mmCIF file of C-alpha atoms and ligand atoms in Angstrom:
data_model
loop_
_atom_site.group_PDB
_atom_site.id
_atom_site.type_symbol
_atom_site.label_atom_id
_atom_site.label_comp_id
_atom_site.label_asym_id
_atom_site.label_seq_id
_atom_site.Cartn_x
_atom_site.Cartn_y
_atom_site.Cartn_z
ATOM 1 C CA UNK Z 1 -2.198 -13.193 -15.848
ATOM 2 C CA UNK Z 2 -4.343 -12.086 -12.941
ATOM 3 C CA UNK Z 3 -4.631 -13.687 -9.387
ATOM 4 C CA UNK Z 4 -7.321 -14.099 -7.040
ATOM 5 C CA UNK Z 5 -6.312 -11.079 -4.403
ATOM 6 C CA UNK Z 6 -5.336 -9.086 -7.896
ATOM 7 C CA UNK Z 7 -8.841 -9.958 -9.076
ATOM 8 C CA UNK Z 8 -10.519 -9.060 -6.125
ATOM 9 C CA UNK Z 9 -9.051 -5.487 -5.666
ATOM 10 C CA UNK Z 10 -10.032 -4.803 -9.261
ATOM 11 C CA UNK Z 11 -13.359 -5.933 -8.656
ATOM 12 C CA UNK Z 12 -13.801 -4.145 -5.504
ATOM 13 C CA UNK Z 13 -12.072 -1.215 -7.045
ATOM 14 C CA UNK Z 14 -14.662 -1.602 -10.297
ATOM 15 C CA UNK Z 15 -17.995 -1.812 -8.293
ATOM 16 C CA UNK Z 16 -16.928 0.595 -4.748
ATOM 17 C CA UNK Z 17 -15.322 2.802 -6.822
ATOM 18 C CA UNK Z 18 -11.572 3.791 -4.059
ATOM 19 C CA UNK Z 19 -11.074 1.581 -2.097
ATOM 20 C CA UNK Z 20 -9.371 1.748 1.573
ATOM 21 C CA UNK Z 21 -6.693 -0.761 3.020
ATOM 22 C CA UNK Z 22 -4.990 -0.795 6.594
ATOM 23 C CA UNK Z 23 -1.253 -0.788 6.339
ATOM 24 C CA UNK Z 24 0.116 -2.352 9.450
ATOM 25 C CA UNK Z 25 3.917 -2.165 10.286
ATOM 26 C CA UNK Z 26 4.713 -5.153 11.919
ATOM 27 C CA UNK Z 27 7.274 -3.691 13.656
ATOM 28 C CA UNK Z 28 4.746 -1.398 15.810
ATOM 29 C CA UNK Z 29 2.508 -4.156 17.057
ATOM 30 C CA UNK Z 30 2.483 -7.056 19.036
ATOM 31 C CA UNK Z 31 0.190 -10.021 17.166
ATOM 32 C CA UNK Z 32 -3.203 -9.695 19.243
ATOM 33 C CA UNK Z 33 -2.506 -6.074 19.042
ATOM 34 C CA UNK Z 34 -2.552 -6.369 14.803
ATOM 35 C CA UNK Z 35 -5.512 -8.854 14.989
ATOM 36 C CA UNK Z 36 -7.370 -6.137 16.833
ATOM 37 C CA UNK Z 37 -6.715 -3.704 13.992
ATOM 38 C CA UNK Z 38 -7.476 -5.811 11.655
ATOM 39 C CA UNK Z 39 -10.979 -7.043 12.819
ATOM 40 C CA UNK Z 40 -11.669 -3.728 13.400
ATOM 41 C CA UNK Z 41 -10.748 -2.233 10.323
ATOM 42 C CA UNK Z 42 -12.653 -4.907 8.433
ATOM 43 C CA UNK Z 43 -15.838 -3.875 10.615
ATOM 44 C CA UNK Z 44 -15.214 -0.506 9.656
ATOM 45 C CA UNK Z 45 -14.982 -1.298 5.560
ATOM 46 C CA UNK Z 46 -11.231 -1.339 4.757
ATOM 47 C CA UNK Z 47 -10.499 -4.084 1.678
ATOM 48 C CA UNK Z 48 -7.990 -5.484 1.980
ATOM 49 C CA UNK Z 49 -4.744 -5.591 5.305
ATOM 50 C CA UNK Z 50 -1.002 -4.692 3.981
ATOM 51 C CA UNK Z 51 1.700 -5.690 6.356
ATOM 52 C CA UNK Z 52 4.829 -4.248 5.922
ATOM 53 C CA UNK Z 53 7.350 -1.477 6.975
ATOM 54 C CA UNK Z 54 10.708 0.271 6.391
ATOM 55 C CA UNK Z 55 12.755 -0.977 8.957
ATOM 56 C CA UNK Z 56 13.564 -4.117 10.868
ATOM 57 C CA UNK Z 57 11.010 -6.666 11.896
ATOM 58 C CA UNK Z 58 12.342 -10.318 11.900
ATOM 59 C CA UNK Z 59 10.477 -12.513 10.049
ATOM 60 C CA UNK Z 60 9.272 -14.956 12.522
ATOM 61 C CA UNK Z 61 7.435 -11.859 13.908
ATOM 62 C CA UNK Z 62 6.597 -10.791 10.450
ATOM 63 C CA UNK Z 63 4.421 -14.764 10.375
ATOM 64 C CA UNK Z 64 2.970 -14.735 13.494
ATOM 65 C CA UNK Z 65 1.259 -11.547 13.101
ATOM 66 C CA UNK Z 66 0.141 -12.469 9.461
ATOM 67 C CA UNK Z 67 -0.849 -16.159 10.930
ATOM 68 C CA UNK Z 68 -2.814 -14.112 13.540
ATOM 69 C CA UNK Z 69 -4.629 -11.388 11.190
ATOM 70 C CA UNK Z 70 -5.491 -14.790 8.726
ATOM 71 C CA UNK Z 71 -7.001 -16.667 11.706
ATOM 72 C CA UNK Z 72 -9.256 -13.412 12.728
ATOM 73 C CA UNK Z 73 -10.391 -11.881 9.916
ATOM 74 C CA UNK Z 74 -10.964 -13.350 6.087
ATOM 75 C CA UNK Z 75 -9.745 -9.858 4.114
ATOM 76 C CA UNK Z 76 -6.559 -10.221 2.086
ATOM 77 C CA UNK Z 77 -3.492 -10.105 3.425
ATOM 78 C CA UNK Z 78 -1.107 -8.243 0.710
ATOM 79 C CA UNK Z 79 2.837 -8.227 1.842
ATOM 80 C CA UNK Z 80 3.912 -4.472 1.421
ATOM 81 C CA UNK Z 81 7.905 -5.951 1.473
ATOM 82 C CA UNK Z 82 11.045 -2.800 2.126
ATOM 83 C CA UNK Z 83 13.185 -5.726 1.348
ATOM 84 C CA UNK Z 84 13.581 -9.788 0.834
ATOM 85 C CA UNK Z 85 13.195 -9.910 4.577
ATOM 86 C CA UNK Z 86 9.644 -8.994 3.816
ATOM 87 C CA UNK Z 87 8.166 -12.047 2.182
ATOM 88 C CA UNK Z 88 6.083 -14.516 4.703
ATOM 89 C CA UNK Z 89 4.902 -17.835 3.060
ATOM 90 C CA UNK Z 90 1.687 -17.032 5.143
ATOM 91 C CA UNK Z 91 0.437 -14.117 3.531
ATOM 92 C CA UNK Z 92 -1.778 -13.999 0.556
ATOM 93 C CA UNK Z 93 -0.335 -11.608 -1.606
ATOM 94 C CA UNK Z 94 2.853 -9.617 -2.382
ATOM 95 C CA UNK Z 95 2.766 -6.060 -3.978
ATOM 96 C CA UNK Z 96 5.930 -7.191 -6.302
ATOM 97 C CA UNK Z 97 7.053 -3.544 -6.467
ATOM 98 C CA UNK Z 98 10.267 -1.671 -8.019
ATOM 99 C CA UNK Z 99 10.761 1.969 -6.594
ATOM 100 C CA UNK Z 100 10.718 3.631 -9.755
ATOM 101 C CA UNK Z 101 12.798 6.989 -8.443
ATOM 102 C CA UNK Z 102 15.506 5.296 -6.527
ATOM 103 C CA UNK Z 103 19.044 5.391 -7.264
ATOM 104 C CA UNK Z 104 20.023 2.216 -6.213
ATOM 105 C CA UNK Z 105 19.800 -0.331 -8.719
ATOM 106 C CA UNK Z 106 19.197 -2.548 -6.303
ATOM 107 C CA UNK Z 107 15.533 -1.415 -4.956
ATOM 108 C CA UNK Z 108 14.616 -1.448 -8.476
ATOM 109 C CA UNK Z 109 15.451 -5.070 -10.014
ATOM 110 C CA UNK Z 110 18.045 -6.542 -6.852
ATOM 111 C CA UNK Z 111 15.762 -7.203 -4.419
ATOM 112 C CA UNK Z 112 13.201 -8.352 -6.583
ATOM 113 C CA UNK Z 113 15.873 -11.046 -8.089
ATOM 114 C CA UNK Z 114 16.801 -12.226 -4.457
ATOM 115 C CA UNK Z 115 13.161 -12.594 -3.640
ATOM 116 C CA UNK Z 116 11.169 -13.387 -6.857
ATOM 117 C CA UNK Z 117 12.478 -17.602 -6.312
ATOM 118 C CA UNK Z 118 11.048 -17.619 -2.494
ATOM 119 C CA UNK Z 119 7.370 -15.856 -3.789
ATOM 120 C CA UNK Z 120 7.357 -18.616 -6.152
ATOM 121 C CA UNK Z 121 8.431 -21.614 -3.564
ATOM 122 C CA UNK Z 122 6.405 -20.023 -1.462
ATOM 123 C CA UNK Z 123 3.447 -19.407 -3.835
ATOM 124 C CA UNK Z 124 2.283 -16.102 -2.851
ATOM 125 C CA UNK Z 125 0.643 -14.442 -5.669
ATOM 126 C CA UNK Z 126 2.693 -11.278 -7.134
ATOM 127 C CA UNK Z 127 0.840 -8.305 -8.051
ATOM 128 C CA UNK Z 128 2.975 -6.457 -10.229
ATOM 129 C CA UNK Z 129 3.409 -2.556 -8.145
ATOM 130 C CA UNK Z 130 5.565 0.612 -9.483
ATOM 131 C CA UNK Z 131 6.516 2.235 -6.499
ATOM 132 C CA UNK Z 132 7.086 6.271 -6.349
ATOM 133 C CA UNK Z 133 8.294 8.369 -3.604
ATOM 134 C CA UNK Z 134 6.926 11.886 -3.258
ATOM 135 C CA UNK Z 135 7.013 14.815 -0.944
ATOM 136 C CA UNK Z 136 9.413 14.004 2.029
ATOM 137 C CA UNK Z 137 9.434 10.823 1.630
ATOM 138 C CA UNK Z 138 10.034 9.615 4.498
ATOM 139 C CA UNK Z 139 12.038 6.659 6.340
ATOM 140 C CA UNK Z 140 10.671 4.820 2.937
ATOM 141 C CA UNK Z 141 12.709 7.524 0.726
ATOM 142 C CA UNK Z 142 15.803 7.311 3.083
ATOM 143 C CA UNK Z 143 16.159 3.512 3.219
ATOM 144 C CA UNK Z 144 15.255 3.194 -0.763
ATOM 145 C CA UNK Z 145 17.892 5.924 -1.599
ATOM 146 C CA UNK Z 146 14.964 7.926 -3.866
ATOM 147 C CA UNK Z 147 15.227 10.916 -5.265
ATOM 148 C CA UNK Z 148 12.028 12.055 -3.844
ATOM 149 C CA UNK Z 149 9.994 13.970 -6.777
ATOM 150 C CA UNK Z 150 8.945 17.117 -4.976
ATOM 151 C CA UNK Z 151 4.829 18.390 -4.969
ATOM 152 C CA UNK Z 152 5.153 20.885 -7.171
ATOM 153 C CA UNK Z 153 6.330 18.900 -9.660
ATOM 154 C CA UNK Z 154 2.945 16.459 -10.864
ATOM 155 C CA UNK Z 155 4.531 16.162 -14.569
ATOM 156 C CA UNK Z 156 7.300 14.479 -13.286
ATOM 157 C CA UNK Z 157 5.443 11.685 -11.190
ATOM 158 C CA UNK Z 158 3.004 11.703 -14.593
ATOM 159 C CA UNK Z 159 6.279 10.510 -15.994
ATOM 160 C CA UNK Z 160 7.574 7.875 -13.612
ATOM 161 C CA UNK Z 161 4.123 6.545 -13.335
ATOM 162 C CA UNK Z 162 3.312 6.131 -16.958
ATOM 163 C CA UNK Z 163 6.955 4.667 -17.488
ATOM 164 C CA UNK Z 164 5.844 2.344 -14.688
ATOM 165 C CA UNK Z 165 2.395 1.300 -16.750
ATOM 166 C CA UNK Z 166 4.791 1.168 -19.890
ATOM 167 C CA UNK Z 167 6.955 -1.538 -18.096
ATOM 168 C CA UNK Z 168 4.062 -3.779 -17.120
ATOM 169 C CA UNK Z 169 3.409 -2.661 -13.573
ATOM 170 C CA UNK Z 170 -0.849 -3.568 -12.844
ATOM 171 C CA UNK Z 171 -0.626 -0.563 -10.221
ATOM 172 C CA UNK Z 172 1.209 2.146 -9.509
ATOM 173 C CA UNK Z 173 1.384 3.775 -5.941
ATOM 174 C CA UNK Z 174 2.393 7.659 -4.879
ATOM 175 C CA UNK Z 175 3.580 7.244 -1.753
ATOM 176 C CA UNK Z 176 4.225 10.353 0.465
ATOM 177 C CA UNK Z 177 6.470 8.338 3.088
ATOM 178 C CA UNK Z 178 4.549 7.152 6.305
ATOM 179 C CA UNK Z 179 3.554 9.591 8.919
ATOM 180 C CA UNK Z 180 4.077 12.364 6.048
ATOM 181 C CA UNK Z 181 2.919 15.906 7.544
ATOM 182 C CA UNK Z 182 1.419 16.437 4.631
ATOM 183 C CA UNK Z 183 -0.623 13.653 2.000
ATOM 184 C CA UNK Z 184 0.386 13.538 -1.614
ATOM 185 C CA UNK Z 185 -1.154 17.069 -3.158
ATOM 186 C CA UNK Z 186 -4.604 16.617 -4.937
ATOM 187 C CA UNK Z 187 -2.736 18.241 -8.465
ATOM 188 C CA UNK Z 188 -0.464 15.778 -8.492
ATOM 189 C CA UNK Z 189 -2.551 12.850 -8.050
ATOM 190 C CA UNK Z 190 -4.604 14.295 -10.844
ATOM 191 C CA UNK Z 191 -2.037 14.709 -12.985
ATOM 192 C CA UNK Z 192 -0.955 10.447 -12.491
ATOM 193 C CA UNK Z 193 -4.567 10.025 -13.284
ATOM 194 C CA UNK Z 194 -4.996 11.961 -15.990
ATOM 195 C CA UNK Z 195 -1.907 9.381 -18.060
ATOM 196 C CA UNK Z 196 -2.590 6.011 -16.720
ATOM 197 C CA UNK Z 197 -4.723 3.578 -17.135
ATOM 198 C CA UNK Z 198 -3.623 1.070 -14.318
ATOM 199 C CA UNK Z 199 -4.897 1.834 -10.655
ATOM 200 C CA UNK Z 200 -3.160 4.307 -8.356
ATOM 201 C CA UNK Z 201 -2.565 3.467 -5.059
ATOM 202 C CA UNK Z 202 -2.037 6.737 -2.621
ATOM 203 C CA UNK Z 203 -0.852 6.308 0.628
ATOM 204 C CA UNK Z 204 1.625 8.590 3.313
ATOM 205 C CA UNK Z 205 -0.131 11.074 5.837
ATOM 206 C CA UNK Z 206 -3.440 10.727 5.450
ATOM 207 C CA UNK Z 207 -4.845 11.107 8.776
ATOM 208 C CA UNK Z 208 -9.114 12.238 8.448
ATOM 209 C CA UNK Z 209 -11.803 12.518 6.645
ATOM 210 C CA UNK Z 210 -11.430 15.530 4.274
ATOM 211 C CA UNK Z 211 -7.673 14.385 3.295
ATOM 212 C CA UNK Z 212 -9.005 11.092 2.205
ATOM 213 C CA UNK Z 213 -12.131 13.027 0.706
ATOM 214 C CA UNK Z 214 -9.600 14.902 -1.232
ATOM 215 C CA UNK Z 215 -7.023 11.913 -1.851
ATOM 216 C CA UNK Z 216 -10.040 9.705 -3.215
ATOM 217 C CA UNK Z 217 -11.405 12.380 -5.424
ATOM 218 C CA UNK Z 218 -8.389 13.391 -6.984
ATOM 219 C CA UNK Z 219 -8.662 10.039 -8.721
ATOM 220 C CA UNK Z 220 -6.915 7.056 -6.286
ATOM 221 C CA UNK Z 221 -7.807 4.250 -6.476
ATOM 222 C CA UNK Z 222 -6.897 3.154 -3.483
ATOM 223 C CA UNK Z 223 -5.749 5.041 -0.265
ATOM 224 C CA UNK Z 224 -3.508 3.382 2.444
ATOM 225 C CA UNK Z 225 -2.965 4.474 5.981
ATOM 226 C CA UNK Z 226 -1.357 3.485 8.932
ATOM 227 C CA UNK Z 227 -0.348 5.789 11.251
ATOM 228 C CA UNK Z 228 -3.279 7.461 12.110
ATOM 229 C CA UNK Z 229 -4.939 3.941 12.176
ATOM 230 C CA UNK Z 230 -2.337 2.836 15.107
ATOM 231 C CA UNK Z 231 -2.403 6.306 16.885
ATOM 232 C CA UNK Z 232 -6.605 6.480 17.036
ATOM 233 C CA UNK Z 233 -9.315 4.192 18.315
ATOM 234 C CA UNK Z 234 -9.725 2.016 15.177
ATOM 235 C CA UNK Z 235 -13.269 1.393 14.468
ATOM 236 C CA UNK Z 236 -14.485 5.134 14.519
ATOM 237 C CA UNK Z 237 -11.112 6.139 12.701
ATOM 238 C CA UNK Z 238 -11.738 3.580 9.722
ATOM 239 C CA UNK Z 239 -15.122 4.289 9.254
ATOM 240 C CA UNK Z 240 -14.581 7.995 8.997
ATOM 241 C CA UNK Z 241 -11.875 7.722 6.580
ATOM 242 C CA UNK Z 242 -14.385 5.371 4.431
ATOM 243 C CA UNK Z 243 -16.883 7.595 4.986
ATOM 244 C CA UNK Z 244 -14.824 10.975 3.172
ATOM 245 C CA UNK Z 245 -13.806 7.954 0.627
ATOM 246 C CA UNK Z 246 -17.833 6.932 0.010
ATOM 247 C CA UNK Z 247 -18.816 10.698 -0.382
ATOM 248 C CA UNK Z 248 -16.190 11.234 -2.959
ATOM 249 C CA UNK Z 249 -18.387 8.537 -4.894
ATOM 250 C CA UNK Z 250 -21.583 10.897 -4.264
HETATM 251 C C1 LIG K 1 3.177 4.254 4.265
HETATM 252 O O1 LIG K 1 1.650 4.970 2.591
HETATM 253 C C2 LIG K 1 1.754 4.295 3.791
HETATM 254 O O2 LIG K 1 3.932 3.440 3.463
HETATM 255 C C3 LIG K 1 0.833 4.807 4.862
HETATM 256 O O3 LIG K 1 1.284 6.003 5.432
HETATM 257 O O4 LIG K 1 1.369 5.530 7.874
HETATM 258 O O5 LIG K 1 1.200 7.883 7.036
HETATM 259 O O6 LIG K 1 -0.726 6.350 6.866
HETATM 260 P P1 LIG K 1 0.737 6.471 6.884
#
């Protein structure tokens, strides 16, 4: 079955062609300070917010900045969870992910059992995500104990992404760790492409216009950044990462 936010990124995905989203990290940002992102972001053409980081934000923080992007702007708000700790009644959405590559059984089925009764109590819809570390990896490959598939090796996140598809996951997301110095290689993101059928999120170190140029036509879907988003005056940064997304179309 597929929900409304689900439905809507497909659409979106189906008539834009990739799609951008602003990742914000809770932990970084104070709740005007996230609204302000947000309603500038949206100005700028990003789809969709994703709130979420690797570390430690409490959850009452975690709802008052979602209650506070929800009562500026009307995009989706999609939960990007590093653990159960990550699940706010208030958001829309939850990328219900599994980190394909990790080596601790729980970030692939533990957390999801621990968290899968308060998504439903809480009705948030689940959109089912297969999750796969690349590159360095970052603090996202450190807490979720992955074995990080290295860039020179696209067959091997082919692998791990089409197991994902086999599995069920609706989307499957190459993620290069946030802040990554460098974005998930063009060849590899190709290579994903080239065996699935579900959307590929790409996210990790994509700071301008040319990366996300490159990122978007390699064949994501849908490209994700933060950092450079909290570092950079947000309306001109948004619109020129759109911008290399929208010529990628041409
Ligand atoms: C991190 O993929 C996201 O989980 C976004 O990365 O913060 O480097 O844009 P950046």
């Amino acid at each position: 079955m597929v929900g409304r936010i689900e439905k809507y990124l497909l659409e979106k995905i189906e008539s834009e062609g990739t799609i951008h989203i602003t990742l914000i990290d809770p932990e970084k940002v104070t709740s005007p300070q996230a609204c302000r992102v947000a309603r500038k972001a949206k100005l700028s053409g990003t789809s969709a917010i994703m709130v979420g980081g690797s570390t430690f934000a409490s959850t009452m923080h975690l709802d008052n900045v979602i209650k506070a992007v929800k009562r500026t702007v009307n995009t989706p708000v999609i939960l990007f969870p590093n653990n159960v700790s990550g699940i706010s009644r208030y958001a829309d959405a939850i990328w219900f992910m599994s980190l394909l590559n990790s080596v601790d059984p729980y970030f692939l089925i533990g957390a999801q059992i621990l968290g899968a009764p308060l998504v439903e109590k809480c009705r948030i819809e689940p959109i089912s995500m297969g999750y796969i570390i690349v590159g360095d990896g970052g603090t996202a490959g450190v807490i979720g104990k992955a074995v990080s598939i290295p860039y020179d090796k696209p067959e091997l996140a082919a692998a791990h992404a089409l197991a994902g598809q086999y599995l069920g996951m609706h989307f499957i997301y190459l993620e290069a760790g946030s802040g990554a110095r460098r974005p998930v290689p063009s060849e590899m993101i190709h290579a994903v492409k080239n065996h699935i059928d579900v959307p590929l999120i790409v996210g990790g170190g994509i700071k301008s216009r040319s990366q996300a140029l490159a990122v978007a036509s390699a064949g994501a879907d849908i490209i994700v950044t933060g950092n450079v988003i909290e570092n950079a005056e947000v309306r001109s940064k948004v619109a020129e990462l759109v911008e290399g997304i929208r010529h990628s179309r041409a």
